[in-house]
Each structure stands twice: as structure tokens, then as C-alpha cells.
Short mmCIF file of C-alpha atoms in Angstrom, two decimals:
data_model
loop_
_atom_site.label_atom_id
_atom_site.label_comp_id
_atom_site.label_asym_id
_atom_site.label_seq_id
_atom_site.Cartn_x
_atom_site.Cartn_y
_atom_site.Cartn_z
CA UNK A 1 0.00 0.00 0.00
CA UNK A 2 1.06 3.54 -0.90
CA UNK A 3 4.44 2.42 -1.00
CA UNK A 4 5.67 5.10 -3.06
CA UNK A 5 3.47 8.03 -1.50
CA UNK A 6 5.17 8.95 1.57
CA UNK A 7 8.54 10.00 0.30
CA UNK A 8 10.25 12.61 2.44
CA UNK A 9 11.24 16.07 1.33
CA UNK A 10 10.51 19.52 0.60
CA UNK A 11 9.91 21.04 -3.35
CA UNK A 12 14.05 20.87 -4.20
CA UNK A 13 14.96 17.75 -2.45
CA UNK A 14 11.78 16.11 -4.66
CA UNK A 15 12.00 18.00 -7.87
CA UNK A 16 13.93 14.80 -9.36
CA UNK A 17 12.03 12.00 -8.05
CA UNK A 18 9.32 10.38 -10.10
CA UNK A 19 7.92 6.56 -9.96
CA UNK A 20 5.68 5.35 -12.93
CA UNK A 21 4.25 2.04 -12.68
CA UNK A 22 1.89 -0.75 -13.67
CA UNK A 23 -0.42 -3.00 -11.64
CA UNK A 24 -3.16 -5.11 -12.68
CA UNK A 25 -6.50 -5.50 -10.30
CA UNK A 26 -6.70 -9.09 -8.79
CA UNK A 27 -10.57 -9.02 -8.70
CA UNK A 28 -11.05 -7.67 -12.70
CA UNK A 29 -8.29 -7.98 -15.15
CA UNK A 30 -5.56 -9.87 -13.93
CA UNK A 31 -6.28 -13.12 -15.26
CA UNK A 32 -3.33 -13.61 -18.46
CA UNK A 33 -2.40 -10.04 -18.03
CA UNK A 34 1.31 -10.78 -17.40
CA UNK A 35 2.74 -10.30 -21.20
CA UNK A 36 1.63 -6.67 -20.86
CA UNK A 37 3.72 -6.25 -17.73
CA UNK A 38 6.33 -7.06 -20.33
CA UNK A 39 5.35 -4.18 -23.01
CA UNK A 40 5.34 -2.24 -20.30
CA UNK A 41 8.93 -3.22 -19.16
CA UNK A 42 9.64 -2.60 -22.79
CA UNK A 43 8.51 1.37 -22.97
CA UNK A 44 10.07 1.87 -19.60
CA UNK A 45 13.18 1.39 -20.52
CA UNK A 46 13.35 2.98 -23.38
CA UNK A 47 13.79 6.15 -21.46
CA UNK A 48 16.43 5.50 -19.02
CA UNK A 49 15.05 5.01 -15.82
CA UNK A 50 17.33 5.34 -12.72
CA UNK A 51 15.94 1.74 -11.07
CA UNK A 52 13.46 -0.38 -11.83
CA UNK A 53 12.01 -3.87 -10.27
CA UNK A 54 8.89 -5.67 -10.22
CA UNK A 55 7.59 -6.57 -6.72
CA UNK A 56 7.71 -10.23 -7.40
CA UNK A 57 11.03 -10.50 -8.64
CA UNK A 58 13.53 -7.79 -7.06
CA UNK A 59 14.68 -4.91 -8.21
CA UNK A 60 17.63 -4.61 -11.32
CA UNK A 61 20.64 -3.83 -9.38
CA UNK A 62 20.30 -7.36 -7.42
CA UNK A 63 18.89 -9.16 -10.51
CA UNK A 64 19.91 -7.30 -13.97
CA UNK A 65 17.30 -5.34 -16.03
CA UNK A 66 17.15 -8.46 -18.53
CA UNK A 67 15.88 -10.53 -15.49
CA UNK A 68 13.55 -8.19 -14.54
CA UNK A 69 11.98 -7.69 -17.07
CA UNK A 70 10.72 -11.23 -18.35
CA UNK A 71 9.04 -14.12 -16.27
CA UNK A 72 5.96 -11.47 -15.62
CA UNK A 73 3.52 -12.61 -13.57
CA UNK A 74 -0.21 -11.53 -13.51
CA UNK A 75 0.14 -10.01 -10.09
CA UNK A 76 3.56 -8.40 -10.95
CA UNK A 77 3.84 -4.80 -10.34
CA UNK A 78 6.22 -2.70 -12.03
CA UNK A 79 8.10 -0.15 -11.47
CA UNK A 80 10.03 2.47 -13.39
CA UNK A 81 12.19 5.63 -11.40
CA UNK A 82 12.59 8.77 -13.68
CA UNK A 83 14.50 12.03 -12.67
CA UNK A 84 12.85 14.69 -14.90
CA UNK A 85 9.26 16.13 -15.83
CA UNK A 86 10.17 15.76 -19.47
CA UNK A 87 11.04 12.09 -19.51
CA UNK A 88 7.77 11.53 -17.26
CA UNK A 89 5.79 12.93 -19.93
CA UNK A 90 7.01 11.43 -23.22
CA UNK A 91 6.62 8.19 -20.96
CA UNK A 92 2.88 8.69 -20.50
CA UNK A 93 2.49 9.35 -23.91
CA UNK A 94 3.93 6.09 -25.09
CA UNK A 95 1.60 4.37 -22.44
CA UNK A 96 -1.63 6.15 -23.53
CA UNK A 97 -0.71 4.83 -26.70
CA UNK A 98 0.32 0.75 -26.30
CA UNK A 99 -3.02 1.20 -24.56
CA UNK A 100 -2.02 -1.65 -22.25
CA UNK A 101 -5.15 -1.66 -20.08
CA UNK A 102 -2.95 -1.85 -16.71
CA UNK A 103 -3.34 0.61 -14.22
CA UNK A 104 -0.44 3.17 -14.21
CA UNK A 105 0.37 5.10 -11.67
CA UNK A 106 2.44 8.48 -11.14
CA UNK A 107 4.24 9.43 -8.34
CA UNK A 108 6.06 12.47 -8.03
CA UNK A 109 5.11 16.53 -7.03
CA UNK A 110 1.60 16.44 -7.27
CA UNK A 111 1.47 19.79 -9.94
CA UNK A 112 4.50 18.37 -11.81
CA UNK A 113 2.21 15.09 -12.46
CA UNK A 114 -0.77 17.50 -13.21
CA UNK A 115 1.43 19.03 -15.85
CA UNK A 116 2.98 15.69 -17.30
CA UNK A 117 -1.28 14.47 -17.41
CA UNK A 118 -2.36 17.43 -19.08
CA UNK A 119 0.33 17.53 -21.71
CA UNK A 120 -0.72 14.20 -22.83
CA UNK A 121 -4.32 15.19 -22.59
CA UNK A 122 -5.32 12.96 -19.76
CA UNK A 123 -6.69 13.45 -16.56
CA UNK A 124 -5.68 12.43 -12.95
CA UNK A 125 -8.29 9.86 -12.00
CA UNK A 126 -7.70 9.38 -8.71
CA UNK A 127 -5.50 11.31 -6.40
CA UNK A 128 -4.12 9.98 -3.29
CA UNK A 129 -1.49 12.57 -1.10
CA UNK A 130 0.22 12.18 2.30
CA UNK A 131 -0.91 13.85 5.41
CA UNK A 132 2.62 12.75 6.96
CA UNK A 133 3.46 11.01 10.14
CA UNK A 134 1.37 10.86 13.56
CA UNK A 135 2.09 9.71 16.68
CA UNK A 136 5.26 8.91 18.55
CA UNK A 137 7.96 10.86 16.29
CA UNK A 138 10.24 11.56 18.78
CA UNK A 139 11.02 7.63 17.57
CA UNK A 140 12.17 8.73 14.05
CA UNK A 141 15.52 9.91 13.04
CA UNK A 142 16.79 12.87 11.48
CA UNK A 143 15.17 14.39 8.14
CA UNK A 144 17.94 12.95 5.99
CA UNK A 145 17.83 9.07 7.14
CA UNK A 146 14.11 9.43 6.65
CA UNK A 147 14.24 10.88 3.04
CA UNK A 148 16.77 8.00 2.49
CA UNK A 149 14.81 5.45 4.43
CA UNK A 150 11.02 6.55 2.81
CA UNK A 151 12.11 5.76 -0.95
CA UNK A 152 11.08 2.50 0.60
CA UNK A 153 7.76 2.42 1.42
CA UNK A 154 7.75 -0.88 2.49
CA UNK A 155 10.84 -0.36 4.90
CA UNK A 156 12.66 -2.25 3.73
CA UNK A 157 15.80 0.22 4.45
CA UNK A 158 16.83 0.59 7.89
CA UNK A 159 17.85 3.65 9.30
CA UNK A 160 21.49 2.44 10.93
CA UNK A 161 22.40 1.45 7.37
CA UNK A 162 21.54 4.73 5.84
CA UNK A 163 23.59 6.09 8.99
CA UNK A 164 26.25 3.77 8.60
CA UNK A 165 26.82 4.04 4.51
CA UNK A 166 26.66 7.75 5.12
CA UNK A 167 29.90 7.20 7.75
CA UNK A 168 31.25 5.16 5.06
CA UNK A 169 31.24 7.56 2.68
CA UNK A 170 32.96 10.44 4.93
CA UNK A 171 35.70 8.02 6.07
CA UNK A 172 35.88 7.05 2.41
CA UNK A 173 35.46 3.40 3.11
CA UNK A 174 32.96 4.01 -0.03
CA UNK A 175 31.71 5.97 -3.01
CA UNK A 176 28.83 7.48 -2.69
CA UNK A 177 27.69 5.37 -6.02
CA UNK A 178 28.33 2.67 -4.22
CA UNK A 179 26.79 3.29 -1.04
CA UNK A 180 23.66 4.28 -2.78
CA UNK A 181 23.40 1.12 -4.77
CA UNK A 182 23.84 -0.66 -1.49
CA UNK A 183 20.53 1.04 -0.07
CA UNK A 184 18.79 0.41 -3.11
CA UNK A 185 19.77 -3.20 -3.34
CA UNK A 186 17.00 -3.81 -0.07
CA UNK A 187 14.26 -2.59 -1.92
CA UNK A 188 12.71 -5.65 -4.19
CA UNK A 189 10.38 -3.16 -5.67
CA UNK A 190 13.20 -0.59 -7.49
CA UNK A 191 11.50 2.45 -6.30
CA UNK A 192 15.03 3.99 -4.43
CA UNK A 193 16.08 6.53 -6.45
CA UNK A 194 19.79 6.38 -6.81
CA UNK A 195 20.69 9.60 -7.64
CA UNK A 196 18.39 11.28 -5.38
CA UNK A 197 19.94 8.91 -2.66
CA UNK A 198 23.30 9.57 -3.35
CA UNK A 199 22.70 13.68 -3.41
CA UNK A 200 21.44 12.98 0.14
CA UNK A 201 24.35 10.86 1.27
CA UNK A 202 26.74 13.28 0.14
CA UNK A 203 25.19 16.25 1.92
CA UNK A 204 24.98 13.79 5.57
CA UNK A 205 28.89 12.99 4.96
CA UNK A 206 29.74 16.59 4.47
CA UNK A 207 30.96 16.44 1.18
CA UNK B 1 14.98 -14.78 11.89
CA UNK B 2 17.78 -16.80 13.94
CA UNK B 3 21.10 -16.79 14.09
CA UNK B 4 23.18 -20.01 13.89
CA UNK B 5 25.47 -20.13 16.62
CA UNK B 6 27.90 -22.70 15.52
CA UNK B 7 28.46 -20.58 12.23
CA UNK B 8 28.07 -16.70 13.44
CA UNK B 9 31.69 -15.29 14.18
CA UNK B 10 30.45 -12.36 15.44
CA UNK B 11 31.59 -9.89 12.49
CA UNK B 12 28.27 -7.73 13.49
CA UNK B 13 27.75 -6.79 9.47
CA UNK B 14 24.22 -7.92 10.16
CA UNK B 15 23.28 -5.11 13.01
CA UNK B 16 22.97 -2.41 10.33
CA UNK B 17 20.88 -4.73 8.53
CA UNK B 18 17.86 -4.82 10.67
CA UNK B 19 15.03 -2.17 9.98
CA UNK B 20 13.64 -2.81 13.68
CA UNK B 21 17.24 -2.59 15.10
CA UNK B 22 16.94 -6.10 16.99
CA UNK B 23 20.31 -7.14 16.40
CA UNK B 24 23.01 -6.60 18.43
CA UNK B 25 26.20 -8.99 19.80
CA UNK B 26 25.85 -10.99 22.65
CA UNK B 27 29.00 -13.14 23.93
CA UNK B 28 30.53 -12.62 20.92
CA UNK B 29 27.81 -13.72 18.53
CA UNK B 30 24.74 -12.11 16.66
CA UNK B 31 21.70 -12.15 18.41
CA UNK B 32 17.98 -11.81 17.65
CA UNK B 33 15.58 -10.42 20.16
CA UNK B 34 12.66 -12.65 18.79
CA UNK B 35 9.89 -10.16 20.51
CA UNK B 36 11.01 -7.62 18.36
CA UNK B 37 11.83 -9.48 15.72
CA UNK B 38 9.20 -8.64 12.59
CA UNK B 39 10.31 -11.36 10.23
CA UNK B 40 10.65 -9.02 7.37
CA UNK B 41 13.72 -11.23 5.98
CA UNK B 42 15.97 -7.94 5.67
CA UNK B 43 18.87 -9.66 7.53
CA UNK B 44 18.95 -12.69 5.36
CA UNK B 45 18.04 -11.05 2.15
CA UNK B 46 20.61 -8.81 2.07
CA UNK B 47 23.33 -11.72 1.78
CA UNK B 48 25.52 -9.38 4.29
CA UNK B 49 26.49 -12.23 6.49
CA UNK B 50 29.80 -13.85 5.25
CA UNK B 51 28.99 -17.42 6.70
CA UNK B 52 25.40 -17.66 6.31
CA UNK B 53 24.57 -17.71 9.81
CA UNK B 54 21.32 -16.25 9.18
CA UNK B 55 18.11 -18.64 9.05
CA UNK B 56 14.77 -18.73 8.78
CA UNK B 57 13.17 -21.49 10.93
CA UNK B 58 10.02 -23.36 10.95
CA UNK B 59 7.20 -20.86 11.94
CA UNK B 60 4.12 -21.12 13.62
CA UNK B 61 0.91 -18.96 13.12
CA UNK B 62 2.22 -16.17 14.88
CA UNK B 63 5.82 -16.32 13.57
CA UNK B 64 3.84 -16.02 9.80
CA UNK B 65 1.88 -13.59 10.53
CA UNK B 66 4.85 -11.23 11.50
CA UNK B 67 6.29 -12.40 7.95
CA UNK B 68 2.99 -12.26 5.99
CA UNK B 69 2.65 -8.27 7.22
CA UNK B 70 6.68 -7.83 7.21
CA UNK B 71 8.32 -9.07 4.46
CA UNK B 72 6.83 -7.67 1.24
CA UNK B 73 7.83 -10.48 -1.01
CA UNK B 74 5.39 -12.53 0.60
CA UNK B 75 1.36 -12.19 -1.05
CA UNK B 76 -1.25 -11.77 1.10
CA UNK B 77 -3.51 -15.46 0.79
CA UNK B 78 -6.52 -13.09 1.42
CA UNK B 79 -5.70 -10.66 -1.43
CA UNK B 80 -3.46 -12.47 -3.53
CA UNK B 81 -1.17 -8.78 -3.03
CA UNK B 82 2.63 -8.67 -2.36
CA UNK B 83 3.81 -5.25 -0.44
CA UNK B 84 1.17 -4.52 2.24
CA UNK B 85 -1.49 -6.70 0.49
CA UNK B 86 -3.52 -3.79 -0.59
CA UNK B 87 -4.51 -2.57 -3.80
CA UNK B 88 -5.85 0.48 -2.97
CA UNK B 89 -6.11 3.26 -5.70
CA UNK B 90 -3.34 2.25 -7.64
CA UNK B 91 -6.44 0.05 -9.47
CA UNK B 92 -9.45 2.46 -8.89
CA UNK B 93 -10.07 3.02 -12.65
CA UNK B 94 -10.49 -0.45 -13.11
CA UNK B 95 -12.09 -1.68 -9.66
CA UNK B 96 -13.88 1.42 -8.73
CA UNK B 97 -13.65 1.12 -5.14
CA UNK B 98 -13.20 4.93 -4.51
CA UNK B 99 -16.66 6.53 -6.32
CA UNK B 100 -17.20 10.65 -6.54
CA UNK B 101 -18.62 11.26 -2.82
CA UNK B 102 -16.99 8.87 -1.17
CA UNK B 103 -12.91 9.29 0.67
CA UNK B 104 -10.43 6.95 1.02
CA UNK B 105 -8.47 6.53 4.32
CA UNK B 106 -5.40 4.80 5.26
CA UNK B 107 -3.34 5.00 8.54
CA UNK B 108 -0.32 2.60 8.35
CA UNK B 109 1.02 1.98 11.40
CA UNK B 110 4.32 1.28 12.02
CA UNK B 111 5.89 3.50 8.96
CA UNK B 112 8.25 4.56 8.54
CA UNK B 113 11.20 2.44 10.64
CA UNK B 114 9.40 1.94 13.91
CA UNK B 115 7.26 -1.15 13.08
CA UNK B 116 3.60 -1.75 15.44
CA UNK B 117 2.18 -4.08 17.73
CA UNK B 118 -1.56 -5.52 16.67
CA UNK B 119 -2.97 -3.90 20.23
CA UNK B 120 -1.85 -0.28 18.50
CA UNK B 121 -3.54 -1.27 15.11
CA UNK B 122 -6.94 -2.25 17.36
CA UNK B 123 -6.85 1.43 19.23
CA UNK B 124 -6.77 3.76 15.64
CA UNK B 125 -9.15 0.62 13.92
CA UNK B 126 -11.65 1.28 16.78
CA UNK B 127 -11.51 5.23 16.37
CA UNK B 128 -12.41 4.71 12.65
CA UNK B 129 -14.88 1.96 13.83
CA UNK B 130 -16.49 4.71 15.95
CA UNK B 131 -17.52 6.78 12.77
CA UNK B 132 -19.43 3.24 11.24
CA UNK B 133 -16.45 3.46 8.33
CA UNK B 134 -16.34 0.68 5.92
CA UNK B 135 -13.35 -1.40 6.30
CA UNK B 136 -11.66 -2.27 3.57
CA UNK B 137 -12.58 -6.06 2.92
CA UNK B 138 -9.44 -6.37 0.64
CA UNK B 139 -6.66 -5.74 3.30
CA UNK B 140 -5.04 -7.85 5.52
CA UNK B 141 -5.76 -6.30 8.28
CA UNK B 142 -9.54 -6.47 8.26
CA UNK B 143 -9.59 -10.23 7.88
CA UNK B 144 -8.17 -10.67 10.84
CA UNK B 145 -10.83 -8.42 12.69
CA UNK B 146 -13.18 -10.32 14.79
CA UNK B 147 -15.61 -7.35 14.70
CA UNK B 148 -15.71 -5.28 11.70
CA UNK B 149 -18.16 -2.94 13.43
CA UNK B 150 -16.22 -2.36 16.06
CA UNK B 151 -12.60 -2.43 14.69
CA UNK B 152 -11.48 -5.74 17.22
CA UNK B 153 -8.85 -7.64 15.53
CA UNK B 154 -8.37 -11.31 17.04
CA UNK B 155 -7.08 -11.53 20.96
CA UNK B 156 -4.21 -14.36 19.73
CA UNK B 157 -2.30 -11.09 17.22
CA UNK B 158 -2.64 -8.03 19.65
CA UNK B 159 1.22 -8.51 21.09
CA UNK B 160 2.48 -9.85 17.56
CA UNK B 161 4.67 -6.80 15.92
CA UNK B 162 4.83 -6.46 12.36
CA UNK B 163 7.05 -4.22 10.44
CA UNK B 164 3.50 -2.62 9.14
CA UNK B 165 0.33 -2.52 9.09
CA UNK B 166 -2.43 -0.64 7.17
CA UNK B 167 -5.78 0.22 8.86
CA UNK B 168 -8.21 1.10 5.35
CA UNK B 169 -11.49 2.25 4.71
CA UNK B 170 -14.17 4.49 2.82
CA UNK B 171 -16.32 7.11 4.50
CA UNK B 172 -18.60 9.82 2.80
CA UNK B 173 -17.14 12.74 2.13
CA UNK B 174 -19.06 14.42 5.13
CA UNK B 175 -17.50 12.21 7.33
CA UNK B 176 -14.12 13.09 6.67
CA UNK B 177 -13.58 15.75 8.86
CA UNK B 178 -15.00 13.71 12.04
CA UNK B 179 -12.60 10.47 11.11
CA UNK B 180 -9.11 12.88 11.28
CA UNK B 181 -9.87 14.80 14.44
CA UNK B 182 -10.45 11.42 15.76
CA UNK B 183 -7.32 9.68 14.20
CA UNK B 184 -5.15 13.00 15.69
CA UNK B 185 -6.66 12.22 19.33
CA UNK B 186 -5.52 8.48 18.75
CA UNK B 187 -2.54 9.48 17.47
CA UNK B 188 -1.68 10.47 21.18
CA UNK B 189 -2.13 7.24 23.17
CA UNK B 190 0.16 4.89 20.73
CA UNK B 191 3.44 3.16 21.31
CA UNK B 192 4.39 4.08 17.48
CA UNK B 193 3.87 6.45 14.56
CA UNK B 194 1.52 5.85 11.70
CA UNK B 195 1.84 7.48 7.91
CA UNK B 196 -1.70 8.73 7.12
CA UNK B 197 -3.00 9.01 3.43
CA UNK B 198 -6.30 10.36 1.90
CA UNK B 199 -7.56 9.55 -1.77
CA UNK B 200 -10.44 10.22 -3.74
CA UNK B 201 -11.45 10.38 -7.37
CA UNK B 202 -10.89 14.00 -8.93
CA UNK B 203 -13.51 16.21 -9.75
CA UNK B 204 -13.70 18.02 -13.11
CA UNK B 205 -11.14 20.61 -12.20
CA UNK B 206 -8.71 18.10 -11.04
CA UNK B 207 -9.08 18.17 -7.64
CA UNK B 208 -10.78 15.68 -4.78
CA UNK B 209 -13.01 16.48 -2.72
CA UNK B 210 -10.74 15.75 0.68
CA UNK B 211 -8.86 18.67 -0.68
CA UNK B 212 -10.69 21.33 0.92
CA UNK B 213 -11.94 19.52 4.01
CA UNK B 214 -8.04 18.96 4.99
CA UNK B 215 -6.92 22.69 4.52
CA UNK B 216 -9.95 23.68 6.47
CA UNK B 217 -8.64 21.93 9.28
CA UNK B 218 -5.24 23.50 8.93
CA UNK B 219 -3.43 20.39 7.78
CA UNK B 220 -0.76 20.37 5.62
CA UNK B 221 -0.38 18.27 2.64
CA UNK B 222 2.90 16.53 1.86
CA UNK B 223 3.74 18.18 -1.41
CA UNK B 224 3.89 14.83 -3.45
CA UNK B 225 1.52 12.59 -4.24
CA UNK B 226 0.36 9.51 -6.11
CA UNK B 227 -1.94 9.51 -9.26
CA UNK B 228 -3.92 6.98 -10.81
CA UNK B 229 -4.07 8.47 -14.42
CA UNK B 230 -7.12 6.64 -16.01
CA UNK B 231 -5.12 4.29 -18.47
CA UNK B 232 -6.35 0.84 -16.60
CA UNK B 233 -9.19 -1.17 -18.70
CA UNK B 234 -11.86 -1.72 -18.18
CA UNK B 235 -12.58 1.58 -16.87
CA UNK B 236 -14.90 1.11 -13.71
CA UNK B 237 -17.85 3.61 -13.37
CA UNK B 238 -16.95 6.44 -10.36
CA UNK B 239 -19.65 8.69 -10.96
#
């Protein structure tokens, strides 16, 4: 659920960080819908996405892109992590297009995806936006881990490591590519953001 | 998760490697607090531990329920989902569960980093429950309510703690405003922290409905989002 909806971070630190993907509904069209999980695979990477994964298979820095990409299943979902408005846009307009009848979703600055819709002459259906965290947040780290940590949304990136890569990097254990591709090994979905990540980790290591 | 004590040599690569920071060295070897232990597979996964000390042993009911609600690689037997086990409105073209008039709620409890107890995921479910919402029927949590009505999830899961845990459901719009002052009182007398989303369809100008009702209240929006853009077929009427 919403796992890529509660990212972390103001207008700059999110201006780069957009997540287009494909899911089918269990209950109404999944049933021998897994080849288009591959044409969508296919128009995905045409355009040079930072990550990508499908949530039943891991993400392509722990399996390859070829491996992601085939073996679809019909309750596959697919993901695809783009760093500009521009890129999100012609993307869209090759999906509107293949007409794949999956259910794409954008996630990103809600007016950016407002712009990429209306440039393709769509609509947002359905809108879905954050209200943040409640409750006990004196348990939560600093800002930083949690921008890290959030590209997650199924948590699959714990704070120490963020915290510990991010030590790395200042004691130059590590690059800061590196480091990054670490985090975004733990998430099977290939939502993490690797640039975005490794912009952050630079700025916690002082450099 | 355990740690095999005959192999583990006590390196402590695999303390970083725990989301609910459960880990630590004992005598010279890893060691699991199993009570806090969510089962999410992180440890193991993450092939950081040189001698493969890291298991996964035979689980009862409990044990895979922590994993079922922890480890997102695992689908949900009551929604066929991986992740959370929810579909939410990442399908709402298609399955039309969020119509014009009608919000979406979610609270998930235990995001991000701090993980939740069952008894925590009872106390905001029986706020909701208070306003007669409809629970989701498609989410893992509400099939292990006892009482829908009342938002009582089965005695035998209230100490379990999962990594996550979503509490989902549809009010009318005019509800809306009653369910958050509610969930903000709740969000007082819990052990953890819970990420709270609101969806709905968009109107013709592009905007829901919960729009207004939250900036009323004086609640601020994260400034990114999630859209559902209208491509999925067949298209499900909303109206």
C-alpha cells in the first residue's frame, strides 16, 4: 500500500524524483495479463530510468534489467524511477498509446504530475497525497535518514544502514555510487532513487 | 529470523541490517531479540552475512503472521497482493472502489522504521470503527478483525509486531472531517507512529473532494503525491 506516496522532502529535495508504474486489479483484469507487464517493461526502458524492479522478482541492481523484465507474472507490479518532468511525460504518452489496459500510476510533485497528465491530454483519476506522520515521532531519526529510508515504502531500508553508509562515505570506506546502490539493493520493488539517494548521502557525509 | 550459533563469528555486518534494530552482539555472537523481531527477511536477504549464519526457521501462526505483514515479497492469501497486500487506488479506474462522494483513508502503522504491535492497530481501527467506516474487505488487516463494526482484531495477534500494518477504509465525504480529528486524538495514546493518506477520485477541475476539508482543518499536505491516471481497462464507473 502507498508504497511510493510517503517519500520525504521539501519542493528541491523532490523535484527529481518520479515513480511510474503498472499494476493489474486481482478481482477484474488480472487473469493472463502478465505479457503486458512485459510491453510495459519494454517502454520503460526505453527512457532510461534510474531503477526499476517488479515486486515479485527484485529490483535490477540485485537481478539485472534483462531478469527483470521477463518471467511477468499476472500479479507483478512494475516499477520504473525517472529524474525529470520531461522524460515523465514522453513516458505517459507512449503508455496512452500501447493502450495496455494496466493501471499506471504516477508518483512524483503532485502539480509536476498534473502538468505531465495534461500535456498528454489525460486526466488524474484518482488522487491519493500524504498527510505525513502521527504519533510517537520523537522515535524517528533525522530528516535525511528518513528521506533515504522513505524511498522504501515498504521499509525495507533501515535507518542504521543509511547512517552507517553515510559514515562510510565520509571516512571514504565508499563511493557514494556505491553506497547508494547498497541502499537500493534492499528494496525488491526498485522504487530507491539512486541519484536522489546519493545527493542525500553526500550532503549527511559533508561532502 | 535466527542466528546459527555454531556458524556466526560475530563480524556484526548484520546489526545495520535490521530495519527494527533487533540485532546486536551478545558473547561474541549475533543475536535476535525474537519479541522484536518482525520477520521481514531484511537480515537474510541482504546476503551481508559472510557465513550464512542467518536462518529462517520453521514458523508457527504467529511467527507467519509477522512475515505475511513484514516481508513484502510474501502475497497476502486473502488478497493475492505482495507489499502490504492492498490494492488500494493504484487500481481504482479499473475496480472502482473509490466513487465521486466517497474518501479513502489509510493509517499505516508502524511507517516509517518503527514497526507496530496488533494492540496499537486495534486502538486507531476502533476510532475509525467509531464513525461506522467501511473497512476495507481487501486488506489484511480487516480479515483478521473479529468485529468489523467495532474495529477488534483477534485476541491471539494483539502482542504480535509487524514491520506494518495498514488500517483502510471508505467514508462519505461528510465524514471526513469527524474520522481525522479522531485519528489526531488516537494518534496520542500509541506506542508508534503511523503514515496517514487520503484519496479520492478528482472532480472536473482536477481536484478531490478531501482537498478542501483537509486545509480547512489547517493540515498540511505533503507536497507529493500519487496519481492513478485513467489508463487501466476496463474503466470502472466512479460517478
Amino acid at each position: 500500500m502507498t508504497h511510493t506516496l510517503h517519500r520525504r522532502g521539501n519542493e528541491d529535495s523532490l523535484r527529481d524524483d518520479f515513480v511510474i508504474f503498472a499494476i493489474a486489479a486481482q478481482s477484474v483484469n488480472a487473469k493472463g495479463i502478465a505479457p503486458k507487464f512485459e510491453d510495459f517493461y519494454r517502454i520503460v526502458k526505453k527512457h532510461n530510468p534510474s531503477n526499476t524492479g517488479d515486486m515479485k522478482k527484485g529490483n535490477e541492481f540485485v537481478l539485472g534489467d534483462e531478469a527483470v523484465g521477463r518471467d511477468m507474472l499476472d500479479n507483478s507490479i512494475v516499477h520504473a524511477v525517472f529524474n525529470d518532468e520531461k522524460t515523465v511525460v514522453k513516458v505517459l504518452k507512449e503508455l496512452k498509446e500501447a493502450d495496455l489496459g494496466l493501471s499506471i500510476v504516477v508518483s512524483g510533485i503532485i502539480h509536476s504530475i498534473d502538468q505531465c497528465c495534461r500535456k498528454n491530454d489525460m486526466k488524474m483519476h484518482t488522487v491519493e497525497r500524504s498527510l505525513g506522520i502521527w504519533g510517537k515521532r520523537e522515535l524517528l531519526p533525522d530528516e535525511p535518514v528518513l528521506e533515504i529510508s522513505t524511498m522504501c515504502g515498504h521499509g525495507m531500508i533501515p535507518f542504521k544502514l543509511v547512517d552507517k553508509m553515510a559514515e562510510d562515505i565520509s571516512r571514504n570506506r565508499i563511493t557514494t555510487r556505491d553506497a547508494a546502490v547498497v541502499i537500493a539493493k534492499q528494496c525488491h520493488c526498485g522504487v530507491v532513487n539512486v541519484p536522489r539517494v546519493e545527493r542525500i548521502l553526500d550532503m549527511m557525509a559533508g561532502k | 529470523m535466527e542466528i546459527n550459533k555454531e556458524t556466526c563469528i560475530g563480524c556484526a555486518l548484520c546489526v545495520n541490517y535490521c530495519p527494527m534494530s533487533c540485532i546486536s552482539i551478545r558473547e561474541g555472537r549475533s543475536f535476535i531479540d525474537q519479541d522484536e523481531c518482525v520477520e521481514c527477511g531484511v537480515c537474510k536477504n541482504s546476503g551481508v552475512c559472510p557465513v550464512d549464519a542467518i536462518y529462517e526457521p520453521e514458523m508457527d501462526e504467529k511467527r507467519n503472521l509477522r512475515k505475511t505483514f513484514s516481508n513484502p515479497l510474501i502475497s497476502h492469501s486473502s488478497t493475492s497482493v505482495p507489499g502490504r497486500g492492498t490494492e488500494e487506488m493504484k487500481t481504482n479506474d479499473v475496480t472502482g472502489r473509490f466513487k465521486m462522494g466517497f474518501t479513502g483513508i489509510a493509517a499505516e502503522l508502524g511507517r516509517p522504521g518503527t514497526g507496530t504491535r496488533f494492540s496499537d492497530v486495534q486502538k486507531v481501527a476502533q476510532a475509525c470503527a467509531r464513525h461506522k467506516v467501511e473497512f476495507e474487505p481487501l486488506n489484511p488487516v480487516t480479515t483478521i478483525m473479529t468485529d468489523r463494526k467495532k474495529g477488534l482484531i483477534d485476541d491471539r495477534f494483539l502482542n504480535e509486531k509487524v514491520l506494518s500494518a495498514i488500517v483502510e477504509f471508505i467514508v462519505p465525504d461528510e465524514k471526513v472531517k469527524g474520522v481525522l480529528e479522531d485519528l489526531m486524538k488516537i494518534s496520542n495514546e500509541i506506542d508508534t507512529v503511523f503514515s496517514l493518506d487520503i484519496c479520492g477520485v478528482a472532480d472536473a477541475s482536477g481536484k478531490p473532494f478531501f482537498e478542501k476539508v483537509v486545509q480547512e482543518m489547517g493540515l498540511e499536505f505533503s507536497i507529493n503525491g500519487k496519481v492513478n491516471v485513467g489508463l487501466g481497462r476496463p474503466l470502472a464507473e466512479v460517478l
